[in-house]
PDB file of C-alpha atoms in Angstrom:
ATOM      1  CA  UNK A   1       0.000   0.000   0.000  1.00 47.00           C
ATOM      2  CA  UNK A   2       2.885   2.365   0.821  1.00 46.00           C
ATOM      3  CA  UNK A   3       4.425   1.770  -2.604  1.00 45.00           C
ATOM      4  CA  UNK A   4       1.124   2.526  -4.348  1.00 41.00           C
ATOM      5  CA  UNK A   5       0.795   5.836  -2.488  1.00 43.00           C
ATOM      6  CA  UNK A   6       4.455   6.676  -3.094  1.00 45.00           C
ATOM      7  CA  UNK A   7       4.102   5.855  -6.807  1.00 44.00           C
ATOM      8  CA  UNK A   8       0.958   7.971  -7.098  1.00 41.00           C
ATOM      9  CA  UNK A   9       2.683  10.892  -5.375  1.00 43.00           C
ATOM     10  CA  UNK A  10       5.745  10.535  -7.580  1.00 48.00           C
ATOM     11  CA  UNK A  11       3.598  10.460 -10.725  1.00 47.00           C
ATOM     12  CA  UNK A  12       1.771  13.592  -9.554  1.00 43.00           C
ATOM     13  CA  UNK A  13       5.024  15.413  -8.800  1.00 47.00           C
ATOM     14  CA  UNK A  14       6.540  14.431 -12.137  1.00 45.00           C
ATOM     15  CA  UNK A  15       3.433  15.470 -14.061  1.00 45.00           C
ATOM     16  CA  UNK A  16       3.316  18.780 -12.226  1.00 46.00           C
ATOM     17  CA  UNK A  17       7.016  19.490 -12.560  1.00 47.00           C
ATOM     18  CA  UNK A  18       7.061  18.654 -16.250  1.00 43.00           C
ATOM     19  CA  UNK A  19       5.204  21.883 -16.929  1.00 41.00           C
ATOM     20  CA  UNK A  20       7.692  24.093 -15.067  1.00 41.00           C
ATOM     21  CA  UNK A  21       8.781  26.706 -17.576  1.00 41.00           C
ATOM     22  CA  UNK A  22      11.051  29.693 -17.935  1.00 40.00           C
ATOM     23  CA  UNK A  23      10.406  32.470 -20.421  1.00 44.00           C
ATOM     24  CA  UNK A  24      11.419  35.996 -21.424  1.00 42.00           C
ATOM     25  CA  UNK A  25      15.007  36.323 -20.300  1.00 45.00           C
ATOM     26  CA  UNK A  26      15.514  40.085 -20.178  1.00 37.00           C
ATOM     27  CA  UNK A  27      18.024  42.557 -18.812  1.00 38.00           C
ATOM     28  CA  UNK A  28      15.724  42.993 -15.798  1.00 37.00           C
ATOM     29  CA  UNK A  29      15.752  39.283 -14.988  1.00 64.00           C
ATOM     30  CA  UNK A  30      13.770  36.150 -15.694  1.00 66.00           C
ATOM     31  CA  UNK A  31      10.007  35.682 -15.735  1.00 71.00           C
ATOM     32  CA  UNK A  32       8.722  32.262 -14.755  1.00 71.00           C
ATOM     33  CA  UNK A  33       5.494  31.005 -16.283  1.00 73.00           C
ATOM     34  CA  UNK A  34       3.574  27.764 -16.024  1.00 70.00           C
ATOM     35  CA  UNK A  35       3.800  25.757 -12.813  1.00 70.00           C
ATOM     36  CA  UNK A  36       6.170  27.884 -10.745  1.00 80.00           C
ATOM     37  CA  UNK A  37       6.128  25.616  -7.690  1.00 84.00           C
ATOM     38  CA  UNK A  38       9.482  24.180  -8.766  1.00 87.00           C
ATOM     39  CA  UNK A  39      10.888  27.365 -10.342  1.00 90.00           C
ATOM     40  CA  UNK A  40      13.697  27.374  -7.760  1.00 93.00           C
ATOM     41  CA  UNK A  41      15.448  24.643  -9.726  1.00 94.00           C
ATOM     42  CA  UNK A  42      15.325  26.711 -12.927  1.00 93.00           C
ATOM     43  CA  UNK A  43      16.399  29.844 -11.075  1.00 93.00           C
ATOM     44  CA  UNK A  44      19.476  28.012  -9.760  1.00 95.00           C
ATOM     45  CA  UNK A  45      20.435  27.114 -13.325  1.00 94.00           C
ATOM     46  CA  UNK A  46      19.853  30.648 -14.621  1.00 94.00           C
ATOM     47  CA  UNK A  47      22.089  32.018 -11.864  1.00 94.00           C
ATOM     48  CA  UNK A  48      24.529  29.067 -12.102  1.00 95.00           C
ATOM     49  CA  UNK A  49      24.327  28.815  -8.321  1.00 96.00           C
ATOM     50  CA  UNK A  50      24.834  25.383  -6.764  1.00 97.00           C
ATOM     51  CA  UNK A  51      23.989  26.741  -3.316  1.00 97.00           C
ATOM     52  CA  UNK A  52      20.596  27.872  -4.622  1.00 96.00           C
ATOM     53  CA  UNK A  53      20.054  24.448  -6.219  1.00 97.00           C
ATOM     54  CA  UNK A  54      20.930  22.653  -2.985  1.00 97.00           C
ATOM     55  CA  UNK A  55      18.489  24.904  -1.157  1.00 97.00           C
ATOM     56  CA  UNK A  56      15.713  24.042  -3.635  1.00 96.00           C
ATOM     57  CA  UNK A  57      16.515  20.357  -3.191  1.00 96.00           C
ATOM     58  CA  UNK A  58      16.363  20.658   0.609  1.00 97.00           C
ATOM     59  CA  UNK A  59      13.025  22.528   0.458  1.00 95.00           C
ATOM     60  CA  UNK A  60      11.489  19.693  -1.545  1.00 95.00           C
ATOM     61  CA  UNK A  61      12.472  16.838   0.779  1.00 96.00           C
ATOM     62  CA  UNK A  62       9.217  15.228   1.826  1.00 95.00           C
ATOM     63  CA  UNK A  63       7.388  16.603  -1.202  1.00 93.00           C
ATOM     64  CA  UNK A  64       9.360  15.004  -4.027  1.00 92.00           C
ATOM     65  CA  UNK A  65      11.476  12.479  -2.160  1.00 94.00           C
ATOM     66  CA  UNK A  66      12.314  11.284   1.322  1.00 96.00           C
ATOM     67  CA  UNK A  67      15.902  12.541   1.192  1.00 96.00           C
ATOM     68  CA  UNK A  68      17.990  15.040  -0.736  1.00 95.00           C
ATOM     69  CA  UNK A  69      19.488  12.190  -2.735  1.00 95.00           C
ATOM     70  CA  UNK A  70      15.996  10.986  -3.683  1.00 96.00           C
ATOM     71  CA  UNK A  71      14.920  14.530  -4.675  1.00 95.00           C
ATOM     72  CA  UNK A  72      17.983  14.824  -6.942  1.00 95.00           C
ATOM     73  CA  UNK A  73      17.210  11.447  -8.487  1.00 95.00           C
ATOM     74  CA  UNK A  74      13.597  12.428  -9.200  1.00 93.00           C
ATOM     75  CA  UNK A  75      14.332  15.884 -10.637  1.00 93.00           C
ATOM     76  CA  UNK A  76      17.013  14.397 -12.900  1.00 92.00           C
ATOM     77  CA  UNK A  77      14.836  11.476 -14.022  1.00 91.00           C
ATOM     78  CA  UNK A  78      13.343  11.432 -17.497  1.00 88.00           C
ATOM     79  CA  UNK A  79      10.112  13.398 -17.224  1.00 87.00           C
ATOM     80  CA  UNK A  80      11.317  15.158 -14.060  1.00 90.00           C
ATOM     81  CA  UNK A  81      11.590  18.912 -13.598  1.00 90.00           C
ATOM     82  CA  UNK A  82      11.955  20.814 -16.860  1.00 90.00           C
ATOM     83  CA  UNK A  83      12.931  24.380 -17.623  1.00 91.00           C
ATOM     84  CA  UNK A  84      12.064  25.893 -20.974  1.00 88.00           C
ATOM     85  CA  UNK A  85      10.817  22.482 -22.046  1.00 89.00           C
ATOM     86  CA  UNK A  86      14.083  20.601 -21.445  1.00 92.00           C
ATOM     87  CA  UNK A  87      15.569  18.669 -18.533  1.00 93.00           C
ATOM     88  CA  UNK A  88      17.607  20.473 -15.887  1.00 93.00           C
ATOM     89  CA  UNK A  89      20.836  18.968 -17.201  1.00 94.00           C
ATOM     90  CA  UNK A  90      20.101  20.066 -20.784  1.00 95.00           C
ATOM     91  CA  UNK A  91      18.959  23.488 -19.594  1.00 94.00           C
ATOM     92  CA  UNK A  92      22.133  23.995 -17.551  1.00 95.00           C
ATOM     93  CA  UNK A  93      24.200  22.972 -20.557  1.00 95.00           C
ATOM     94  CA  UNK A  94      22.446  25.396 -22.931  1.00 94.00           C
ATOM     95  CA  UNK A  95      22.664  28.218 -20.356  1.00 94.00           C
ATOM     96  CA  UNK A  96      26.398  27.516 -19.851  1.00 94.00           C
ATOM     97  CA  UNK A  97      25.726  27.026 -16.142  1.00 95.00           C
ATOM     98  CA  UNK A  98      28.865  24.980 -15.657  1.00 96.00           C
ATOM     99  CA  UNK A  99      28.745  24.772 -11.842  1.00 97.00           C
ATOM    100  CA  UNK A 100      25.166  23.497 -11.754  1.00 96.00           C
ATOM    101  CA  UNK A 101      25.777  21.215 -14.753  1.00 96.00           C
ATOM    102  CA  UNK A 102      28.757  19.605 -12.997  1.00 96.00           C
ATOM    103  CA  UNK A 103      26.771  19.219  -9.771  1.00 96.00           C
ATOM    104  CA  UNK A 104      23.822  17.564 -11.538  1.00 94.00           C
ATOM    105  CA  UNK A 105      25.889  15.236 -13.725  1.00 93.00           C
ATOM    106  CA  UNK A 106      28.175  14.172 -10.868  1.00 91.00           C
ATOM    107  CA  UNK A 107      25.093  12.973  -8.975  1.00 72.00           C
ATOM    108  CA  UNK A 108      23.342  11.239 -11.865  1.00 63.00           C
TER     109      UNK A 108
END
């Protein structure tokens, strides 16, 4: 029964996070559209700030996964959190966010 509930929660989180989007990068900053509940992950990539990413991971323990390691696994999974329609790893690569890219790929 626990696994069924956990699977249903995971499917809900993945479906919700798949619509996280980033749009309109301007000189003033970034405007987040879509499901902004997980925008902290995208913001960390935009700023290339591993500390900000780790903070977003810690805030989502219990919501996405039972530990920080589990949250990282889920957000990096296929169909996990997306920014601008692509995975976090792809987004960090296209944004030249080398610190975040290295952090995410080292833990994949």
